Structure formats: structure tokens, C-alpha cells
Backbone as a printed PyTorch tensor [residue, N CA C, xyz], in Angstrom:
tensor([[[  0.8430,  -1.1860,   0.0000],
         [  0.0000,   0.0000,   0.0000],
         [  0.8820,   1.2400,   0.0000]],

        [[  0.3930,   2.2250,  -0.6790],
         [  1.1460,   3.4600,  -0.8030],
         [  1.1300,   4.2260,   0.5170]],

        [[  2.3020,   4.7660,   0.8870],
         [  2.3960,   5.5780,   2.0880],
         [  2.6780,   4.8040,   3.3600]],

        [[  2.6110,   3.4670,   3.3170],
         [  2.8830,   2.6770,   4.5230],
         [  4.3660,   2.4070,   4.6340]],

        [[  4.8420,   2.4470,   5.8600],
         [  6.2300,   2.1140,   6.1220],
         [  6.3450,   0.6070,   6.2410]],

        [[  7.2680,  -0.0090,   5.4980],
         [  7.3970,  -1.4570,   5.6020],
         [  7.8540,  -1.8710,   6.9960]],

        [[  7.3160,  -2.9620,   7.4720],
         [  7.6980,  -3.5040,   8.7650],
         [  9.0130,  -4.2520,   8.5700]],

        [[ 10.0410,  -3.9030,   9.3660],
         [ 11.3130,  -4.5980,   9.1930],
         [ 11.1680,  -6.0710,   9.5700]],

        [[ 11.7120,  -6.9270,   8.7400],
         [ 11.6390,  -8.3500,   9.0540],
         [ 12.7830,  -8.7030,   9.9860]],

        [[ 12.5690,  -9.7620,  10.7600],
         [ 13.6210, -10.1570,  11.6850],
         [ 14.7950, -10.7240,  10.9000]],

        [[ 15.9960, -10.4980,  11.4020],
         [ 17.1560, -10.9950,  10.6760],
         [ 17.0920, -12.5140,  10.5780]],

        [[ 17.3350, -12.9950,   9.3990],
         [ 17.3080, -14.4420,   9.2350],
         [ 18.6610, -15.0100,   9.6150]],

        [[ 18.6430, -16.2620,   9.9760],
         [ 19.8830, -16.9320,  10.3120],
         [ 20.5830, -17.3600,   9.0350]],

        [[ 21.8740, -17.1580,   8.9720],
         [ 22.6020, -17.5250,   7.7610],
         [ 22.6620, -19.0390,   7.5810]],

        [[ 22.8910, -19.4240,   6.3440],
         [ 23.0150, -20.8360,   6.0180],
         [ 24.0800, -20.9740,   4.9400]],

        [[ 24.9500, -21.9610,   5.1250],
         [ 25.9990, -22.2100,   4.1450],
         [ 27.3860, -21.9410,   4.7090]],

        [[ 28.3370, -21.8680,   3.8240],
         [ 29.7350, -21.6580,   4.2220],
         [ 29.9930, -20.1830,   4.5540]],

        [[ 30.9410, -19.9680,   5.4570],
         [ 31.3950, -18.6140,   5.7610],
         [ 32.9190, -18.6260,   5.8390]],

        [[ 33.5140, -17.4520,   5.6550],
         [ 34.9660, -17.3450,   5.6240],
         [ 35.3720, -15.9900,   6.1850]],

        [[ 36.1430, -15.9830,   7.2430],
         [ 36.6830, -14.7500,   7.7970],
         [ 36.0980, -14.3800,   9.1440]],

        [[ 36.8960, -13.6360,   9.8850],
         [ 36.5060, -13.2490,  11.2430],
         [ 35.2550, -12.3730,  11.2710]],

        [[ 35.1760, -11.4070,  10.3630],
         [ 34.0030, -10.5280,  10.3430],
         [ 32.7280, -11.3160,  10.0640]],

        [[ 32.8060, -12.2520,   9.1410],
         [ 31.6350, -13.0890,   8.8370],
         [ 31.2440, -13.8990,  10.0570]],

        [[ 32.2320, -14.4930,  10.7340],
         [ 31.9390, -15.2940,  11.9220],
         [ 31.3290, -14.4350,  13.0350]],

        [[ 31.9120, -13.2750,  13.2840],
         [ 31.3720, -12.3970,  14.3250],
         [ 29.9320, -11.9960,  14.0060]],

        [[ 29.6440, -11.7200,  12.7410],
         [ 28.2830, -11.3890,  12.3330],
         [ 27.3190, -12.5390,  12.5730]],

        [[ 27.7880, -13.7510,  12.3380],
         [ 26.9580, -14.9410,  12.5700],
         [ 26.6780, -15.1110,  14.0620]],

        [[ 27.6830, -14.8930,  14.9060],
         [ 27.4840, -15.0000,  16.3580],
         [ 26.4650, -13.9580,  16.8140]],

        [[ 26.6110, -12.7280,  16.3290],
         [ 25.6530, -11.6730,  16.7000],
         [ 24.2380, -12.0410,  16.2510]],

        [[ 24.1050, -12.5320,  15.0290],
         [ 22.7890, -12.9320,  14.5160],
         [ 22.2030, -14.0670,  15.3520]],

        [[ 23.0490, -15.0020,  15.7530],
         [ 22.5780, -16.1180,  16.5770],
         [ 22.0350, -15.6250,  17.9070]],

        [[ 22.7640, -14.7330,  18.5750],
         [ 22.3060, -14.2240,  19.8740],
         [ 21.0300, -13.4160,  19.7340]],

        [[ 20.9310, -12.5950,  18.6870],
         [ 19.7060, -11.8200,  18.4520],
         [ 18.5210, -12.7480,  18.1890]],

        [[ 18.7420, -13.7790,  17.3910],
         [ 17.6570, -14.7140,  17.0850],
         [ 17.2840, -15.5660,  18.2820]],

        [[ 18.2470, -15.8970,  19.1350],
         [ 17.9500, -16.6600,  20.3430],
         [ 16.9180, -15.9110,  21.1770]],

        [[ 17.1340, -14.6080,  21.3230],
         [ 16.1960, -13.7880,  22.0870],
         [ 14.8650, -13.6440,  21.3630]],

        [[ 14.9230, -13.3250,  20.0840],
         [ 13.7210, -13.0650,  19.2940],
         [ 12.8410, -14.3070,  19.1640]],

        [[ 13.4800, -15.4630,  18.9780],
         [ 12.7280, -16.6970,  18.7520],
         [ 12.5150, -17.5200,  20.0180]],

        [[ 13.1180, -17.1000,  21.1250],
         [ 12.9130, -17.7910,  22.3970],
         [ 13.4710, -19.2030,  22.4340]],

        [[ 14.6550, -19.3930,  21.8780],
         [ 15.2520, -20.7280,  21.9080],
         [ 15.3640, -21.2140,  23.3370]],

        [[ 15.0300, -22.4580,  23.5810],
         [ 15.0690, -22.9920,  24.9460],
         [ 16.4750, -23.4000,  25.3760]],

        [[ 17.3450, -23.7000,  24.4010],
         [ 18.7120, -24.1010,  24.7250],
         [ 19.6810, -23.4440,  23.7600]],

        [[ 20.8130, -23.0270,  24.3060],
         [ 21.8550, -22.3910,  23.5220],
         [ 23.1900, -22.9570,  24.0030]],

        [[ 23.9620, -23.5330,  23.0800],
         [ 25.2520, -24.1370,  23.4040],
         [ 26.3350, -23.3920,  22.6510]],

        [[ 27.3140, -22.8700,  23.3780],
         [ 28.4710, -22.2270,  22.7800],
         [ 29.7000, -23.0310,  23.1690]],

        [[ 30.5070, -23.3620,  22.1870],
         [ 31.6700, -24.2090,  22.4050],
         [ 32.8550, -23.6310,  21.6380]],

        [[ 33.9970, -23.5130,  22.3050],
         [ 35.2070, -23.0170,  21.6630],
         [ 36.3720, -23.2790,  22.6120]],

        [[ 37.5780, -23.4770,  22.0860],
         [ 38.6990, -23.6730,  23.0030],
         [ 38.8670, -22.5460,  24.0180]],

        [[ 38.6580, -21.2600,  23.6060],
         [ 38.8230, -20.1770,  24.5820],
         [ 37.9390, -18.9430,  24.3400]],

        [[ 37.1680, -18.8890,  23.2670],
         [ 36.2690, -17.7780,  22.9410],
         [ 37.0050, -16.4540,  22.7360]],

        [[ 38.2970, -16.5030,  22.4420],
         [ 39.1000, -15.2850,  22.3160],
         [ 38.5710, -14.3390,  21.2460]],

        [[ 38.1120, -14.8650,  20.1170],
         [ 37.7020, -13.9750,  19.0220],
         [ 36.1910, -13.9620,  18.8000]],

        [[ 35.4430, -14.2670,  19.8310],
         [ 33.9890, -14.1810,  19.7710],
         [ 33.5570, -12.8030,  20.2820]],

        [[ 32.4880, -12.2200,  19.7760],
         [ 32.0430, -10.8970,  20.2380],
         [ 31.1450, -10.9750,  21.4800]],

        [[ 31.5440, -11.7770,  22.4630],
         [ 30.6910, -12.0020,  23.6350],
         [ 30.7220, -10.8570,  24.6430]],

        [[ 31.7290, -10.0230,  24.5940],
         [ 31.8170,  -8.9210,  25.5420],
         [ 31.1510,  -7.6480,  25.0650]],

        [[ 30.6200,  -7.6630,  23.8680],
         [ 29.9630,  -6.4720,  23.3370],
         [ 28.6430,  -6.2050,  24.0540]],

        [[ 28.3380,  -4.9380,  24.1960],
         [ 27.0950,  -4.5360,  24.8530],
         [ 25.8760,  -5.1860,  24.1770]],

        [[ 25.8580,  -5.2060,  22.8410],
         [ 24.7310,  -5.7880,  22.1050],
         [ 24.5990,  -7.2850,  22.3750]],

        [[ 25.7190,  -7.9790,  22.5260],
         [ 25.6670,  -9.4180,  22.8230],
         [ 25.0590,  -9.6680,  24.2000]],

        [[ 25.4630,  -8.8710,  25.1680],
         [ 24.9230,  -9.0340,  26.5270],
         [ 23.4410,  -8.6560,  26.5510]],

        [[ 23.0600,  -7.6110,  25.8210],
         [ 21.6430,  -7.2390,  25.7520],
         [ 20.8190,  -8.3620,  25.1270]],

        [[ 21.3540,  -8.9990,  24.0860],
         [ 20.6430, -10.1130,  23.4510],
         [ 20.5330, -11.2920,  24.4110]],

        [[ 21.6120, -11.5990,  25.1290],
         [ 21.5570, -12.6930,  26.1100],
         [ 20.5810, -12.3690,  27.2390]],

        [[ 20.5720, -11.1310,  27.6670],
         [ 19.6420, -10.7200,  28.7200],
         [ 18.2000, -10.8780,  28.2460]],

        [[ 17.9320, -10.4790,  27.0170],
         [ 16.5810, -10.6110,  26.4640],
         [ 16.2000, -12.0810,  26.3090]],

        [[ 17.1690, -12.9220,  26.0190],
         [ 16.9180, -14.3600,  25.8420],
         [ 16.6620, -15.0640,  27.1710]],

        [[ 17.3170, -14.6240,  28.2410],
         [ 17.2460, -15.2940,  29.5410],
         [ 15.8230, -15.2830,  30.0710]],

        [[ 15.2800, -16.4420,  30.2700],
         [ 13.9160, -16.5630,  30.7900],
         [ 13.7430, -17.9380,  31.4200]],

        [[ 12.6300, -18.1230,  32.0510],
         [ 12.3200, -19.3890,  32.6890],
         [ 12.3980, -20.5320,  31.6860]],

        [[ 13.0010, -21.6180,  32.1150],
         [ 13.0630, -22.8010,  31.2800],
         [ 14.1650, -22.7960,  30.2490]],

        [[ 15.0700, -21.8410,  30.3070],
         [ 16.1540, -21.7590,  29.3410],
         [ 17.3910, -22.4750,  29.8860]],

        [[ 18.2660, -22.8770,  28.9710],
         [ 19.5100, -23.5410,  29.3510],
         [ 20.6290, -23.0130,  28.4610]],

        [[ 21.7130, -22.5600,  29.1000],
         [ 22.8630, -22.0070,  28.3970],
         [ 24.0820, -22.8370,  28.7660]],

        [[ 24.7610, -23.3740,  27.7500],
         [ 25.9230, -24.2230,  27.9790],
         [ 27.1440, -23.5770,  27.3520]],

        [[ 28.2050, -23.4960,  28.1380],
         [ 29.4950, -23.0080,  27.6540],
         [ 30.5130, -24.1290,  27.8390]],

        [[ 31.1870, -24.4750,  26.7530],
         [ 32.2100, -25.5180,  26.7760],
         [ 33.4980, -24.9350,  26.2110]],

        [[ 34.6040, -25.1240,  26.9230],
         [ 35.8840, -24.5680,  26.4840],
         [ 37.0380, -25.4110,  27.0090]],

        [[ 38.2080, -25.1180,  26.5300],
         [ 39.4170, -25.6860,  27.1390],
         [ 39.7830, -24.8390,  28.3520]],

        [[ 39.5410, -23.5150,  28.2190],
         [ 39.8640, -22.5960,  29.3180],
         [ 38.9400, -21.3920,  29.2660]],

        [[ 38.6890, -20.8030,  30.4350],
         [ 37.7750, -19.6700,  30.5400],
         [ 38.4680, -18.3700,  30.9420]],

        [[ 39.7730, -18.3830,  31.1170],
         [ 40.4600, -17.1670,  31.5410],
         [ 40.3420, -16.0440,  30.5140]],

        [[ 40.2500, -16.3790,  29.2390],
         [ 40.0910, -15.3520,  28.2060],
         [ 38.7470, -14.6470,  28.3690]],

        [[ 37.7060, -15.3880,  28.6690],
         [ 36.3940, -14.7650,  28.8910],
         [ 36.4710, -13.7940,  30.0590]],

        [[ 37.1090, -14.2200,  31.1300],
         [ 37.2080, -13.3640,  32.3100],
         [ 37.9720, -12.0760,  32.0260]],

        [[ 38.9640, -12.1240,  31.1310],
         [ 39.7690, -10.9370,  30.8020],
         [ 39.1800, -10.1270,  29.6550]],

        [[ 38.7800, -10.7910,  28.5840],
         [ 38.4150, -10.0870,  27.3500],
         [ 36.9220,  -9.8050,  27.2020]],

        [[ 36.0950, -10.5370,  27.8880],
         [ 34.6420, -10.3640,  27.7550],
         [ 34.0430, -10.0010,  29.1200]],

        [[ 34.5280,  -8.9050,  29.6650],
         [ 34.1870,  -8.5410,  31.0420],
         [ 32.6950,  -8.2920,  31.2550]],

        [[ 31.9640,  -7.8970,  30.2450],
         [ 30.5100,  -7.7180,  30.4200],
         [ 29.7960,  -9.0570,  30.6020]],

        [[ 30.3790, -10.1240,  30.0880],
         [ 29.7550, -11.4360,  30.2020],
         [ 29.8300, -11.9800,  31.6290]],

        [[ 30.8720, -11.6150,  32.3680],
         [ 31.0810, -12.1610,  33.7140],
         [ 29.9330, -11.8070,  34.6630]],

        [[ 29.5040, -10.5420,  34.7880],
         [ 28.3740, -10.2520,  35.6770],
         [ 27.0660, -10.8750,  35.1840]],

        [[ 26.8700, -10.9410,  33.8570],
         [ 25.6780, -11.6100,  33.3230],
         [ 25.6970, -13.0740,  33.7210]],

        [[ 26.8490, -13.7080,  33.6650],
         [ 26.9820, -15.1060,  34.0450],
         [ 26.6090, -15.2920,  35.5250]],

        [[ 27.0620, -14.3590,  36.3790],
         [ 26.7220, -14.4430,  37.8100],
         [ 25.2130, -14.3350,  38.0320]],

        [[ 24.6000, -13.3930,  37.3320],
         [ 23.1710, -13.1520,  37.5060],
         [ 22.3360, -14.3610,  37.0640]],

        [[ 22.7490, -15.0270,  36.0020],
         [ 21.9680, -16.1170,  35.4270],
         [ 22.5770, -17.4900,  35.7060]],

        [[ 23.3010, -17.6100,  36.7970],
         [ 23.9700, -18.8640,  37.1560],
         [ 23.0220, -20.0650,  37.1280]],

        [[ 21.7830, -19.8630,  37.4850],
         [ 20.8280, -20.9710,  37.5650],
         [ 20.4770, -21.5860,  36.2080]],

        [[ 20.7930, -20.9220,  35.1010],
         [ 20.5120, -21.5050,  33.7810],
         [ 21.7870, -21.8270,  33.0040]],

        [[ 22.9550, -21.5580,  33.6010],
         [ 24.2270, -21.6980,  32.8890],
         [ 25.0360, -22.8610,  33.4440]],

        [[ 25.5500, -23.6730,  32.5270],
         [ 26.4690, -24.7520,  32.8790],
         [ 27.7490, -24.5420,  32.0880]],

        [[ 28.8850, -24.6110,  32.7770],
         [ 30.1780, -24.4050,  32.1200],
         [ 31.0990, -25.5770,  32.4360]],

        [[ 31.7810, -26.0610,  31.4130],
         [ 32.7590, -27.1290,  31.5870],
         [ 34.0040, -26.8080,  30.7900]],

        [[ 35.1380, -27.2550,  31.3460],
         [ 36.4240, -27.1200,  30.6690],
         [ 36.9780, -28.5080,  30.3960]],

        [[ 37.4980, -28.6820,  29.1930],
         [ 38.1250, -29.9360,  28.7970],
         [ 39.6290, -29.7010,  28.8060]],

        [[ 40.3180, -30.3650,  29.6710],
         [ 41.7690, -30.2100,  29.7730],
         [ 42.4480, -30.8220,  28.5460]],

        [[ 43.4950, -30.1670,  28.0590],
         [ 44.1900, -30.6740,  26.8700],
         [ 45.1480, -31.8260,  27.1960]],

        [[ 44.5920, -32.9220,  27.6610],
         [ 45.3980, -34.0920,  28.0060],
         [ 45.3620, -35.0860,  26.8570]],

        [[ 46.3060, -36.0030,  26.8710],
         [ 46.3350, -37.0400,  25.8420],
         [ 45.0230, -37.8180,  25.8690]],

        [[ 44.4400, -37.9560,  24.7080],
         [ 43.1940, -38.7070,  24.6110],
         [ 41.9330, -37.8940,  24.8490]],

        [[ 42.0650, -36.6490,  25.2990],
         [ 40.8510, -35.8470,  25.5040],
         [ 40.3630, -35.3370,  24.1460]],

        [[ 39.0520, -35.2930,  23.9700],
         [ 38.5120, -34.8450,  22.6780],
         [ 38.7590, -33.3580,  22.4450]],

        [[ 38.8260, -32.9990,  21.1810],
         [ 38.9700, -31.5890,  20.8230],
         [ 37.6740, -30.8570,  21.1350]],

        [[ 37.7890, -29.6160,  21.5380],
         [ 36.6140, -28.7890,  21.7870],
         [ 36.2770, -28.0730,  20.4800]],

        [[ 35.1090, -28.3590,  19.9040],
         [ 34.7710, -27.6980,  18.6350],
         [ 34.4470, -26.2230,  18.8470]],

        [[ 34.6620, -25.4430,  17.8270],
         [ 34.2590, -24.0410,  17.8310],
         [ 32.8900, -24.0020,  17.1700]],

        [[ 31.8410, -23.8280,  17.9880],
         [ 30.4960, -24.0290,  17.4510],
         [ 29.4250, -23.3460,  18.2890]],

        [[ 28.2850, -23.1690,  17.6430],
         [ 27.0370, -22.7910,  18.3110],
         [ 26.0420, -23.8680,  17.9190]],

        [[ 25.3210, -24.3660,  18.9180],
         [ 24.3010, -25.3800,  18.6460],
         [ 22.9890, -24.9430,  19.2710]],

        [[ 21.9330, -25.0920,  18.5130],
         [ 20.5830, -24.8530,  19.0120],
         [ 19.7240, -26.0170,  18.5430]],

        [[ 18.5360, -26.1780,  19.0850],
         [ 17.6810, -27.2770,  18.6350],
         [ 17.3120, -27.2190,  17.1480]],

        [[ 17.4330, -26.0540,  16.5010],
         [ 17.0330, -25.9260,  15.0960],
         [ 18.1390, -25.5010,  14.1360]],

        [[ 19.2330, -24.9430,  14.6410],
         [ 20.2420, -24.3240,  13.7840],
         [ 21.6120, -24.5050,  14.4170]],

        [[ 22.6740, -24.4090,  13.6230],
         [ 24.0260, -24.5850,  14.1410],
         [ 25.0370, -23.7430,  13.3670]],

        [[ 26.1950, -23.5590,  13.9960],
         [ 27.3840, -22.9790,  13.3710],
         [ 28.5360, -23.8900,  13.7570]],

        [[ 29.3460, -24.2880,  12.7930],
         [ 30.5450, -25.0620,  13.0940],
         [ 31.7210, -24.4200,  12.3830]],

        [[ 32.6000, -23.8400,  13.1750],
         [ 33.7990, -23.2010,  12.6330],
         [ 34.9020, -24.2660,  12.6050]],

        [[ 34.9970, -24.9760,  11.4960],
         [ 35.9360, -26.0860,  11.3540],
         [ 37.3900, -25.6160,  11.3450]],

        [[ 37.6320, -24.3810,  10.8970],
         [ 38.9780, -23.8110,  10.8560],
         [ 38.9590, -22.5000,  11.6550]],

        [[ 39.1060, -22.6020,  12.9930],
         [ 39.0380, -21.3950,  13.8250],
         [ 40.1260, -20.3630,  13.5080]],

        [[ 41.2870, -20.8200,  13.0860],
         [ 42.3840, -19.8970,  12.8000],
         [ 42.0170, -18.9180,  11.6840]],

        [[ 41.3030, -19.4000,  10.6780],
         [ 40.8930, -18.5550,   9.5560],
         [ 39.4020, -18.1900,   9.6220]],

        [[ 38.7540, -18.6300,  10.6890],
         [ 37.3070, -18.4130,  10.8710],
         [ 36.5200, -18.8840,   9.6510]],

        [[ 36.7330, -20.1230,   9.2990],
         [ 36.0040, -20.7350,   8.1850],
         [ 35.1370, -21.8610,   8.7140]],

        [[ 33.9480, -21.9500,   8.1660],
         [ 33.0730, -23.0200,   8.6030],
         [ 31.7770, -23.0210,   7.8430]],

        [[ 30.7840, -23.6160,   8.4860],
         [ 29.4720, -23.7670,   7.8720],
         [ 28.4000, -23.5600,   8.9400]],

        [[ 27.2570, -23.0730,   8.5200],
         [ 26.1300, -22.9230,   9.4280],
         [ 24.8650, -23.3020,   8.6720]],

        [[ 23.8430, -23.6770,   9.4120],
         [ 22.6060, -24.0240,   8.7390],
         [ 21.6350, -24.7960,   9.5970]],

        [[ 20.6640, -25.3730,   8.9260],
         [ 19.5500, -26.0450,   9.5800],
         [ 19.5610, -27.5660,   9.3870]],

        [[ 20.5280, -28.0900,   8.6390],
         [ 20.5700, -29.5070,   8.3080],
         [ 20.5170, -30.3750,   9.5650]],

        [[ 19.4760, -31.2050,   9.7160],
         [ 19.3320, -32.0140,  10.9320],
         [ 20.4920, -32.9830,  11.1660]],

        [[ 20.9950, -33.5840,  10.1000],
         [ 22.0850, -34.5520,  10.2480],
         [ 23.3590, -33.8660,  10.7340]],

        [[ 23.7310, -32.7580,  10.1130],
         [ 24.9270, -32.0170,  10.5190],
         [ 24.7710, -31.4890,  11.9450]],

        [[ 23.5760, -31.0310,  12.2770],
         [ 23.3100, -30.5160,  13.6340],
         [ 23.4480, -31.6320,  14.6630]],

        [[ 22.9190, -32.8070,  14.3490],
         [ 23.0130, -33.9530,  15.2640],
         [ 24.4670, -34.3890,  15.4450]],

        [[ 25.2240, -34.4620,  14.3530],
         [ 26.6310, -34.8560,  14.4410],
         [ 27.4380, -33.8530,  15.2610]],

        [[ 27.1560, -32.5700,  15.0850],
         [ 27.8340, -31.5500,  15.8700],
         [ 27.5010, -31.7130,  17.3460]],

        [[ 26.2430, -31.9620,  17.6600],
         [ 25.8530, -32.1330,  19.0670],
         [ 26.5440, -33.3480,  19.6770]],

        [[ 26.6950, -34.4150,  18.9080],
         [ 27.3960, -35.5970,  19.4110],
         [ 28.8500, -35.2690,  19.7330]],

        [[ 29.4930, -34.4730,  18.8840],
         [ 30.8740, -34.0530,  19.1250],
         [ 30.9530, -33.1880,  20.3770]],

        [[ 30.0360, -32.2550,  20.5160],
         [ 30.0010, -31.3940,  21.7040],
         [ 29.7610, -32.2410,  22.9500]],

        [[ 28.8210, -33.1710,  22.8810],
         [ 28.5190, -34.0260,  24.0410],
         [ 29.7220, -34.8690,  24.4520]],

        [[ 30.4930, -35.3490,  23.4720],
         [ 31.6970, -36.1290,  23.7820],
         [ 32.6930, -35.2690,  24.5590]],

        [[ 32.8950, -34.0470,  24.1200],
         [ 33.7780, -33.1280,  24.8430],
         [ 33.2050, -32.7970,  26.2140]],

        [[ 31.8890, -32.5870,  26.2840],
         [ 31.2310, -32.2540,  27.5500],
         [ 31.4710, -33.3390,  28.5950]],

        [[ 31.3350, -34.5970,  28.1730],
         [ 31.5410, -35.7230,  29.1040],
         [ 32.9780, -35.7710,  29.6120]],

        [[ 33.9370, -35.3590,  28.7950],
         [ 35.3480, -35.3580,  29.1990],
         [ 35.6970, -34.1420,  30.0540]],

        [[ 34.8270, -33.1510,  30.0920],
         [ 35.1040, -31.9180,  30.8100],
         [ 34.7720, -31.9870,  32.2890]],

        [[ 35.1780, -30.9580,  32.9730],
         [ 34.9110, -30.7950,  34.4070],
         [ 34.2690, -29.4280,  34.6200]],

        [[ 33.4460, -29.2780,  35.6560],
         [ 32.8440, -27.9740,  35.9290],
         [ 33.9180, -26.8800,  36.0110]],

        [[ 33.5990, -25.7210,  35.4310],
         [ 34.5650, -24.6200,  35.3820],
         [ 33.8090, -23.2980,  35.3180]],

        [[ 34.5500, -22.1900,  35.3680],
         [ 34.0250, -20.8340,  35.2820],
         [ 32.8480, -20.6280,  36.2540]],

        [[ 33.1290, -20.7930,  37.5520],
         [ 32.0660, -20.6370,  38.5440],
         [ 31.5300, -19.2040,  38.5890]],

        [[ 30.2850, -19.0660,  39.0030],
         [ 29.6560, -17.7540,  39.0770],
         [ 30.3430, -16.8990,  40.1470]],

        [[ 30.8130, -17.5420,  41.2000],
         [ 31.5370, -16.8210,  42.2420],
         [ 32.6090, -17.7420,  42.7960]],

        [[ 33.6350, -17.1300,  43.3370],
         [ 34.7260, -17.8940,  43.9300],
         [ 34.6590, -17.6830,  45.4250]],

        [[ 34.4480, -18.7480,  46.1510],
         [ 34.4060, -18.6620,  47.6080],
         [ 35.7910, -18.9510,  48.1650]],

        [[ 36.2300, -18.1270,  49.0460],
         [ 37.5460, -18.3220,  49.6660],
         [ 37.4140, -18.4570,  51.1540]],

        [[ 38.5130, -18.7680,  51.7750],
         [ 38.5210, -18.8930,  53.2290],
         [ 38.8060, -17.5700,  53.8700]]])
């Protein structure tokens, strides 16, 4: 109709191959925005250290805050969490506030321990950064690829130990 302002559509989730850090960061931002907008019940983030993820950005924390609700589950899997504590300082207080929905595990780099994939997994969509050094990977809705990625994440999860506590209690 003439004179009407078009209603902006919600950003769609990307599908297919991606290449480069900027593309990957854009995909992470889109995932967090869609998690909030679509009310995903579970969100899994997995990476050896999350060093080059845009998790400390104000917009990322706002999206996570909007997503946080009753019945949600947030999983963080890494080899180490010290980078998050240093580089993504806005995420640390959010993690404390939402401790009841967040589970964090670290997989030690010991002989025989599984590799920690660089990935985002949701019940409907996924991102798998197969080459983290060059930020190359694939994302999409394919059920088979999503299931295989979840199996890889679960294998690492089982090898991991609780980590990145919401608070540190001392004597």
C-alpha cells in the first residue's frame, strides 16, 4: 500500500559456508539476536577459549539478557575460561546473575581428551567453525549435521569438568 512504512523483518539466520573473522562475528551476533527473538530454549556455545567471539559487546549481553527466561539452558564448553574473564568482562556479571541456567565445563588438553569444537548449537540451527584460525566453517539447519555436531560437543562435555564458577568462595 502506498504511504505505509514497511515492517522490518527479523534478521534471518545464515546458512551455508562462511569465511573470515568478520563473517563469523556477524553470525554469532545474529545467533544471539535470534535466540532472544525466537525464544530458543537451549543455547550451546563451544570453543577452546572464545578469544575472538564478540561475547563482551554490549549488544551481545543485551541479546543474552533478552533471551534469559524461565526454562532456558545455556551451555558453555571450552578448554579454558580465563580469556572470557579478561576479554569479555561484560559477560562475567551476566553469568553471575543467570547462574541458575548456565552450565560451564572445561576440557583439559590431556592425551586422549577430545577436541573442543568451535560451534554454536541450538535445537534448530548450528554454526561449526571447522577452521578457527581462519574463521572458516558452515552454518545451517541440516538435521544430520546438527546432530553430528551435538554428538561431538557431548563427547567433549563428558570429558570436561565444571569450570568458570559464578563466584569464587575463599577462606
